[in-house]
Coordinates of C-alpha atoms in Angstrom, one line a residue:
X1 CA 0.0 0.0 0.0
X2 CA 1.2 3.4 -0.6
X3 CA 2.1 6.0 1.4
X4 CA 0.0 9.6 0.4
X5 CA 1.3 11.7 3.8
X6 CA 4.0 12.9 2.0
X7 CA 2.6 14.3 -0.6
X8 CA -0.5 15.5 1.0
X9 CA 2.1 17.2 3.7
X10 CA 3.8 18.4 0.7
X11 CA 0.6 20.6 -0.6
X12 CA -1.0 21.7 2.2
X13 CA 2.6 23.3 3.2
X14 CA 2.2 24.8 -0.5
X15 CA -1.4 25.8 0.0
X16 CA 0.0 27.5 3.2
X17 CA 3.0 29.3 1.0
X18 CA 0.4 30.7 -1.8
X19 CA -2.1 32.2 1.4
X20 CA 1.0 33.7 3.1
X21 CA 2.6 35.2 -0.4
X22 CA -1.1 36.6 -1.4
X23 CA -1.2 39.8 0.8
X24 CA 2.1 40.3 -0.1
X25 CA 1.9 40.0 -3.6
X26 CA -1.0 42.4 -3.2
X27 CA 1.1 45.2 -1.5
X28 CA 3.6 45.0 -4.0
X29 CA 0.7 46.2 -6.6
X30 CA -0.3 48.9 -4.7
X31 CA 1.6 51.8 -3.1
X32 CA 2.9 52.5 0.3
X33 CA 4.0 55.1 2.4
X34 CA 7.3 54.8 1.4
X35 CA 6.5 55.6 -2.2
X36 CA 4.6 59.1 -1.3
X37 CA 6.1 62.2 -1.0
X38 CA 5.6 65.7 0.0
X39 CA 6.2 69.0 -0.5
X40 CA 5.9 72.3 0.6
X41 CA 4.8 74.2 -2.0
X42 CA 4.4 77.8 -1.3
X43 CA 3.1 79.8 1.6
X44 CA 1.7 83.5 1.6
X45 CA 2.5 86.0 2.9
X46 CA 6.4 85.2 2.9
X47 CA 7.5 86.1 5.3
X48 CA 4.4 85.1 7.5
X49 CA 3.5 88.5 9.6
X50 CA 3.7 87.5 13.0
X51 CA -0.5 88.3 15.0
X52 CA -2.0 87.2 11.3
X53 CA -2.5 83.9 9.2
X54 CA -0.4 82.2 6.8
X55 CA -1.7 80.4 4.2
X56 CA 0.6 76.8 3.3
X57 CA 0.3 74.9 0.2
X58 CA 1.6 71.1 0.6
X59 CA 1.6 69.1 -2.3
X60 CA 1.7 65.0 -1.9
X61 CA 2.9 62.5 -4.8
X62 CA 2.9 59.1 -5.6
X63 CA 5.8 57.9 -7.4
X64 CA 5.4 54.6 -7.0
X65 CA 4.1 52.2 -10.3
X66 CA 0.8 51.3 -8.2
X67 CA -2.1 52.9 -6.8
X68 CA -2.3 54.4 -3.4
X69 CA -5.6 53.3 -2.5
X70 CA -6.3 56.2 0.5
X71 CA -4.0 59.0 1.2
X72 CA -4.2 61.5 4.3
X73 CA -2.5 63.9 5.4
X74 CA -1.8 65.5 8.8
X75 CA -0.3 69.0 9.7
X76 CA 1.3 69.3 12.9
X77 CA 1.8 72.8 13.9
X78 CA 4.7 74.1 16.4
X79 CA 5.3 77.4 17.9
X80 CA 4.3 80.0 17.1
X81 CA 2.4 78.3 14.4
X82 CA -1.1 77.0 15.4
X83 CA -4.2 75.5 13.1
X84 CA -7.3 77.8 12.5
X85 CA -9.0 74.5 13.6
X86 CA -8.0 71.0 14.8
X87 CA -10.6 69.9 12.8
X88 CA -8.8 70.7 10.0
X89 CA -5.5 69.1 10.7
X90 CA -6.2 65.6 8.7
X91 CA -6.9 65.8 4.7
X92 CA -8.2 62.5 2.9
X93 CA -7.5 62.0 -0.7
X94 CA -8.7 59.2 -1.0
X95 CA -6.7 57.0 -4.2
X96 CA -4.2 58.5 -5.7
X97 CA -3.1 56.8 -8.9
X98 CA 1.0 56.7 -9.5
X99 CA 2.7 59.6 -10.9
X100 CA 0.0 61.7 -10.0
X101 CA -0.1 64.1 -7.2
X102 CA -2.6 66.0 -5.1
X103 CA -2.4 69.6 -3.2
X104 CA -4.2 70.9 0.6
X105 CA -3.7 74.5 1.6
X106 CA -3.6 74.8 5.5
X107 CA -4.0 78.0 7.3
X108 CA -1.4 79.0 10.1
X109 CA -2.0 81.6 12.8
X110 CA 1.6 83.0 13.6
X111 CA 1.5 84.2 17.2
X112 CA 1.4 87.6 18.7
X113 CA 4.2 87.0 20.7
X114 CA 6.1 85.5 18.2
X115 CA 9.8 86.6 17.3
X116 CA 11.9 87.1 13.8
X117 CA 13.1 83.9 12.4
X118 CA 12.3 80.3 11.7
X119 CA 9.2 78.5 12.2
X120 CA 8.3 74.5 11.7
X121 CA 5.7 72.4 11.1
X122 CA 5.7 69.1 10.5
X123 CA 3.3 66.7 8.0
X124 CA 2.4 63.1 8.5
X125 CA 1.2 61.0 5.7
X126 CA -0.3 57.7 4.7
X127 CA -1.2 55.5 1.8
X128 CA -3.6 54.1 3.9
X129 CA -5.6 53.2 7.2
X130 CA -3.3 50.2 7.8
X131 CA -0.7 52.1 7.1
X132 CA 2.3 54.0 9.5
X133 CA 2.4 57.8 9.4
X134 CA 5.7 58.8 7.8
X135 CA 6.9 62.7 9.0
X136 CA 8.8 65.7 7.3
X137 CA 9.4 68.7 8.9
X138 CA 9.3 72.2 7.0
X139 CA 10.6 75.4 7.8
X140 CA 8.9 79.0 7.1
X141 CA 10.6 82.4 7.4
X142 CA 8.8 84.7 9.8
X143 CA 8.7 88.2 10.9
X144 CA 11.9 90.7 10.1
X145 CA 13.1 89.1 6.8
X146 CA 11.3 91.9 5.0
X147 CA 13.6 94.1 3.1
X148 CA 13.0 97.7 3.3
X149 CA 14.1 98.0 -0.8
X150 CA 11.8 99.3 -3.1
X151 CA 12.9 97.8 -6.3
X152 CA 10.1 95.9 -8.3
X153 CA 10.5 92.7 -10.4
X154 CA 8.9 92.5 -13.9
X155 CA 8.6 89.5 -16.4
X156 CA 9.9 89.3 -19.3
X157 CA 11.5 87.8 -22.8
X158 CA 9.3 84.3 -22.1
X159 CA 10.6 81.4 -24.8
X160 CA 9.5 78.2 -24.8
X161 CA 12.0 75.5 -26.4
X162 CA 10.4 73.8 -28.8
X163 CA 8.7 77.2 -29.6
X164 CA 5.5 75.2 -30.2
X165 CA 5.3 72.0 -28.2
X166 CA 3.6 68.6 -29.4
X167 CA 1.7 66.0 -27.3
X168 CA 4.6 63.7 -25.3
X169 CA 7.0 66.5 -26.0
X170 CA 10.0 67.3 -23.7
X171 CA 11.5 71.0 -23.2
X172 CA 11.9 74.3 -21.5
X173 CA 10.5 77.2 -20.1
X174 CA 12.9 80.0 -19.4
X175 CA 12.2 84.2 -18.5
X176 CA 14.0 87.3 -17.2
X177 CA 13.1 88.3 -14.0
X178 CA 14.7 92.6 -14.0
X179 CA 14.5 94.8 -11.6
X180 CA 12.3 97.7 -13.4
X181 CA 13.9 100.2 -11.6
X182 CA 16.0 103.3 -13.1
X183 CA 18.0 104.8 -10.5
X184 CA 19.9 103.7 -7.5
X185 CA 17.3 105.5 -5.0
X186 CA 13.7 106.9 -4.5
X187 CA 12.2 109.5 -2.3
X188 CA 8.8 108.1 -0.6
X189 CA 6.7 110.7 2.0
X190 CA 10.4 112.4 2.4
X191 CA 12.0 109.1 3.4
X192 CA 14.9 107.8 0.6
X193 CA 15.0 103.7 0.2
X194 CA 17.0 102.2 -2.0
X195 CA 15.8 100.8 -5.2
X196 CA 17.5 97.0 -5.0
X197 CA 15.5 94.2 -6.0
X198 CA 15.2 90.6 -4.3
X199 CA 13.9 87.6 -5.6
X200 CA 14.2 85.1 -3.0
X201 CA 12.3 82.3 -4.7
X202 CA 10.1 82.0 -7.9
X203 CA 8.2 78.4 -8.8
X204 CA 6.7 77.5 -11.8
X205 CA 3.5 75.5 -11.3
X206 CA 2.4 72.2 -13.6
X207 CA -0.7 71.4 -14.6
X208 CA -2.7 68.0 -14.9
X209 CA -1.1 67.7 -18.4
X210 CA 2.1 69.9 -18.2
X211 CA 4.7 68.7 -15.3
X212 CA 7.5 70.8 -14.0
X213 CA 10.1 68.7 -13.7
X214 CA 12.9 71.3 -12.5
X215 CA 13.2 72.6 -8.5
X216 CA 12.4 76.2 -8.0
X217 CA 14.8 78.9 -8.2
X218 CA 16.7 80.0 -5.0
X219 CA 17.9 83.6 -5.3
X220 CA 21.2 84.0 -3.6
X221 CA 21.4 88.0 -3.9
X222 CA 19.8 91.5 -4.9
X223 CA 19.4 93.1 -8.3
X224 CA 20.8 96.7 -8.8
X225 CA 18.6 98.8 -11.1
X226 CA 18.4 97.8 -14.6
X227 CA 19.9 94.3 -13.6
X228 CA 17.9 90.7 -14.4
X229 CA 18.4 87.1 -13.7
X230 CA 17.3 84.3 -16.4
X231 CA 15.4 81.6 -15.1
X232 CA 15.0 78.0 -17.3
X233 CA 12.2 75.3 -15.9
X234 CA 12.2 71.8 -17.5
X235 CA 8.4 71.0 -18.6
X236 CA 7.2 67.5 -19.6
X237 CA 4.2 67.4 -21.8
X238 CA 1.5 64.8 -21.4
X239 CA 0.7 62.4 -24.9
X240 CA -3.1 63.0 -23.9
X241 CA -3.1 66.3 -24.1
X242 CA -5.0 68.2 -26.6
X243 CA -3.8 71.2 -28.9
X244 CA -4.2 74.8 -27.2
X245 CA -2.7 77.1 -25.1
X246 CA -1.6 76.2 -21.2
X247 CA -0.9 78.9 -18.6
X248 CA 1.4 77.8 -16.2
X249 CA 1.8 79.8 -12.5
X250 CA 4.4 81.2 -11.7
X251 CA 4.6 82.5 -8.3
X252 CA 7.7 84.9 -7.3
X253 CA 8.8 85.7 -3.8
X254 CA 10.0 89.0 -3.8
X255 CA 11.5 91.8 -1.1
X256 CA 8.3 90.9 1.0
X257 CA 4.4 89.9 0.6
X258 CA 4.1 93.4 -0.8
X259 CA 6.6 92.7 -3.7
X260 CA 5.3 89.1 -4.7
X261 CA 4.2 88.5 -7.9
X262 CA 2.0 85.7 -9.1
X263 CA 2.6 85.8 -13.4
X264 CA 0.8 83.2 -15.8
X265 CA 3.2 81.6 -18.5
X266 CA 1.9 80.3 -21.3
X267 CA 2.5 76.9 -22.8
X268 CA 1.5 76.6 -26.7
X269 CA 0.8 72.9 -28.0
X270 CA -0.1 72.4 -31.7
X271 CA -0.3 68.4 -32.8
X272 CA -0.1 69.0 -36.3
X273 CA 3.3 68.2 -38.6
X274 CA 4.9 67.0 -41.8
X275 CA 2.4 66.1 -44.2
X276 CA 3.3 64.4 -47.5
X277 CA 0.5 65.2 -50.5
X278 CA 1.1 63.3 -54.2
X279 CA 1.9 65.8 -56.6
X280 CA 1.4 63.7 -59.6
X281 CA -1.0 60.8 -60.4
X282 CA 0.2 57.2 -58.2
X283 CA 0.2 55.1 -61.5
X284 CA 3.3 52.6 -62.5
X285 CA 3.4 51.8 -66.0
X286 CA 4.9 48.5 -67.2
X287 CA 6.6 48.1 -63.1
X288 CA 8.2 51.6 -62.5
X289 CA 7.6 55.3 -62.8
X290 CA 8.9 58.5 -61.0
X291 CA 6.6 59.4 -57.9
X292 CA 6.8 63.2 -57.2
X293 CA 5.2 64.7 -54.0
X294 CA 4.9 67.8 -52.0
X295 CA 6.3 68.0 -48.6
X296 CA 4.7 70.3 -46.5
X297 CA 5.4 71.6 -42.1
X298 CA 2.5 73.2 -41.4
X299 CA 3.7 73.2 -37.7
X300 CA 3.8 76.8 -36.5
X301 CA 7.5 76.4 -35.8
X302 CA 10.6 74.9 -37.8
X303 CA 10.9 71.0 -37.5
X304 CA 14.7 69.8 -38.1
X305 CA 15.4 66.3 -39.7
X306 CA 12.9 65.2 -41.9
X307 CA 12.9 62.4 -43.4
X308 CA 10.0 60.8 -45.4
X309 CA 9.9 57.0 -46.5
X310 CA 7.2 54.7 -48.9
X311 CA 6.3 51.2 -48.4
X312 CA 4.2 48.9 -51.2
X313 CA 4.0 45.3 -51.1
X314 CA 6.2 44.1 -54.0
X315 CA 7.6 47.8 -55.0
X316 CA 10.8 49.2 -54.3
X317 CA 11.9 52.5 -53.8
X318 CA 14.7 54.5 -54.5
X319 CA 16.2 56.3 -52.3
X320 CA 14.4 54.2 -49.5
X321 CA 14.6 57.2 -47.3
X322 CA 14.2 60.6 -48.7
X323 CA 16.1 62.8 -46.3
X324 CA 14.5 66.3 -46.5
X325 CA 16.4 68.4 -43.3
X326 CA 15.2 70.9 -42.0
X327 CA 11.5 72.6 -42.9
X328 CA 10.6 76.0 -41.9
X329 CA 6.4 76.8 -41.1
X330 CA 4.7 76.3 -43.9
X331 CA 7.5 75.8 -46.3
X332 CA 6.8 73.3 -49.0
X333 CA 9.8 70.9 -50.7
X334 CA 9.0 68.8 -53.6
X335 CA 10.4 65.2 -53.8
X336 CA 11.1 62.3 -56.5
X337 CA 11.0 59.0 -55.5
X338 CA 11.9 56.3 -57.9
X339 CA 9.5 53.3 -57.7
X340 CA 10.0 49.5 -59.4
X341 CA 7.7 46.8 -59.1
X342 CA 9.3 43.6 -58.5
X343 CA 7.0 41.6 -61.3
X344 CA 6.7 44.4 -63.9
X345 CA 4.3 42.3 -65.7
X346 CA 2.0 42.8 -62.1
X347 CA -1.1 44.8 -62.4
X348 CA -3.8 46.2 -59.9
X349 CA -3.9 48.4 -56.5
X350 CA -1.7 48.2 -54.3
X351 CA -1.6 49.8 -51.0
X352 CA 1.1 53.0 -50.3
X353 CA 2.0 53.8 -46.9
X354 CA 3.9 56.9 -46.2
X355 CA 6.1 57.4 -43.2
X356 CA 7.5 60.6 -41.7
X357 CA 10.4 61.1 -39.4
X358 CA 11.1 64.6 -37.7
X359 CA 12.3 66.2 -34.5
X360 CA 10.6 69.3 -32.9
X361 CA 13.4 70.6 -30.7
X362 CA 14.9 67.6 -29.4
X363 CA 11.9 65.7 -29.5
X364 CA 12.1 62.8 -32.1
X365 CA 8.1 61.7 -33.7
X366 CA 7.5 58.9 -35.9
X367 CA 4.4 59.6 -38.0
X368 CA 2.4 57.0 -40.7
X369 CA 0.9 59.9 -43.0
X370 CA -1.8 57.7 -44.2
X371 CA -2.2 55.0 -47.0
X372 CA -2.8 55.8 -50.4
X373 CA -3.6 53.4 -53.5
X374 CA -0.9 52.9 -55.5
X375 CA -2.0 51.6 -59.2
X376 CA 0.2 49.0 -61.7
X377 CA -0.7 49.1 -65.2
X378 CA 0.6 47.3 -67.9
X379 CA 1.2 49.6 -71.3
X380 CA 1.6 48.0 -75.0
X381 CA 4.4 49.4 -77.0
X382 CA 2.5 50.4 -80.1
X383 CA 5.5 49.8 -83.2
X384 CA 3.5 50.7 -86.0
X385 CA 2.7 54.5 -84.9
X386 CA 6.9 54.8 -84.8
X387 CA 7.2 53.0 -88.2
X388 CA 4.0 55.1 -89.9
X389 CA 6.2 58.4 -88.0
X390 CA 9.4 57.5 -89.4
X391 CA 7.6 56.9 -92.7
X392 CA 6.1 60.2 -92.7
X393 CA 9.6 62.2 -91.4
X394 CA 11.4 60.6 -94.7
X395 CA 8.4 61.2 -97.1
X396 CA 8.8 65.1 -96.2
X397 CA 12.2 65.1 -96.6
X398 CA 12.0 63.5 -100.2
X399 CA 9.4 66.2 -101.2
X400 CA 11.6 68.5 -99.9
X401 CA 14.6 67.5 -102.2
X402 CA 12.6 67.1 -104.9
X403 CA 11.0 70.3 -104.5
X404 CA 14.3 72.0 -104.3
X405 CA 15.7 69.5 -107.4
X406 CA 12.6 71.2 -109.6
X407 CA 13.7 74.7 -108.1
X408 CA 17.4 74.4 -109.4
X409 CA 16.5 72.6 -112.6
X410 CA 13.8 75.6 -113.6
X411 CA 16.2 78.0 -112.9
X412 CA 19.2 76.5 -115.0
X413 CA 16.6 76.4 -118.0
X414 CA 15.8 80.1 -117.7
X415 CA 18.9 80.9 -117.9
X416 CA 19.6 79.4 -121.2

């Protein structure tokens, strides 16, 4: 008789492996608290007065590849800093799906009593219930770091690299930030202040579909009159976004609350391209002809390397690849391709794909144009029309001499 304990030992230790590994197998889909992170990203006024509130933005994201299935924050206030309401201290986000990222504004009352310097707060956050709080502790400026300088920060000379983005696109943001006054001082109610300008911080704010992928600027120092400071931000562009213009916030810190600025930058993005129109009837006669087409970028900015290529079942193409360069807006370039059926004796449609290859800024896009029909036809040689021609070229030169033999012989008799 056989002996089954062994084997029956064998699964149920097995069955107990697969019920052990299942929870954990689940947590490895999802996020944890280890994958979120926090941010501070702005409070107002900076520096926070001391006897009023301070409004703080915190920003939490998941950059984990699951889902956190219920997020909450927690602000814990310390002196002076205190909540307008305890009630207030936990915010629930519910699921936050990964690379995606969700903002809470808390208010702060700084206290009366309250001295020039640094406060700190700390959040606490969670993927979920079952989850540990995690902690990170922020610091805000408070009270004296006010500068009495009047100089005032304006925005200008705004480029976006590409110029024009496209969906899925990669690039930059960049802006002069120049102190707008024109002399070194100014008289106010009989009082002289200088005219320097600080900019102690200045953030640019994504979108849903636009992420800022660059930390914000950190001024380190004051501009004189006249003087400016260019800042560049790294934007990613989401594929699913749809053609338009974006404003993007961007929120500058200046000598005090009363100097801040809060500008809007805006973020073009145009989907169309290359497109590639026949210029000539698609018909091969007896296996090959020369294909012409028109080449248009009706982008609203230059596109660099384009390159366009065909594809027909049974047809080559020469070149393969027709390298174009570089296309300004709306500039047109006509191209000949050389095509050759492998059976010249084939006939019928056959189906033309065109490909395009360009870059928009450093961007690379692969494009299929469309399909077209592409018709073979088979043409008979007619030889008689080319004999009956030839024919008719030598019976006009024969009158022709003989007309002019007549000519000569009438003339010879007159003159007898």
């Amino acid at each position: 008789m056989k002996n089954y304990k062994r084997p029956i030992g064998i699964l149920l230790l097995l069955v107990i492996l697969f019920a052990a590994a299942g929870p954990m197998l689940a947590s490895a889909a999802t996020s944890s608290s280890n994958t979120l992170r926090v941010d501070l990203l702005k409070y107002d006024p900076y520096p926070a007065d001391i006897g009023s509130y301070v409004d703080v933005w915190i920003k939490i994201e998941n950059f984990a590849s699951g889902t956190a299935e219920d997020v909450s924050i927690k602000i814990e206030p310390e002196y002076p800093f205190s909540l307008d309401s305890e009630s207030n201290a936990i915010k629930n986000f519910g699921i936050l799906p990964p690379d995606r990222a969700a903002i809470h504004e808390y208010r702060l009352y700084v206290d009366d009593g309250a001295k020039a310097g640094t406060g700190s707060f700390d959040i606490l956050y969670r993927a979920s219930d079952e989850s540990t709080w995690q902690k990170t502790t922020f610091d805000i400026k408070v009270g004296s770091t006010t500068f009495d300088s009047k100089g005032t920060v304006g925005l200008s000379n705004v480029i976006s690299s590409p110029e024009v983005f496209m969906p899925g696109d990669e690039g930059s943001v960049s802006f002069t930030l120049k102190n707008t006054a024109q002399q070194s001082t100014i008289l106010i109610d009989g009082e002289s202040y200088d005219t320097y300008a600080r900019v102690q911080s200045a953030t640019l704010m994504g979108t849903d579909m636009i992420t800022v992928t660059s930390q914000p600027y950190e001024g380190k120092g004051v501009l004189g009159p006249g003087d400016f400071v260019q800042v560049t931000y790294n934007i990613e562009i989401s594929d699913s976004i749809e053609d338009g213009t974006y404003f993007l916030d961007l929120v500058m810190i200046g000598n005090s609350h009363s100097f801040n600025n809060n500008w809007m930058v805006p973020v073009v993005v145009d989907s169309s391209a290359v497109r590639v129109i026949p210029s000539m009837p698609l018909v091969l006669e007896n296996g090959k002809a020369d294909l012409e087409f028109d080449v248009a970028n009706i982008h609203p900015n230059a596109l660099s390397s384009v390159l366009v290529k065909l594809e027909a079942d049974g047809v080559e193409f020469l070149p393969q690849e027709y390298f174009v360069g570089s296309m300004d807006p709306d500039e047109l370039f006509t191209i000949e391709i050389e095509a050759k059926a492998e059976d010249p004796d084939r006939t019928g449609p056959v189906n033309l794909t065109i490909y395009t290859n360009y870059r928009n800024g450093l961007n690379e896009h692969d494009e299929v144009i469309g399909t077209r029909v592409l018709t073979l036809e088979h043409v008979e040689e007619d030889g008689n029309n080319t004999a009956l021609a030839i024919l008719l070229i030598g019976g006009i030169i024969v009158a022709v001499a003989y007309y002019m033999y007549r000519k000569k012989g009438l003339r010879i008799s007159m003159d007898r």
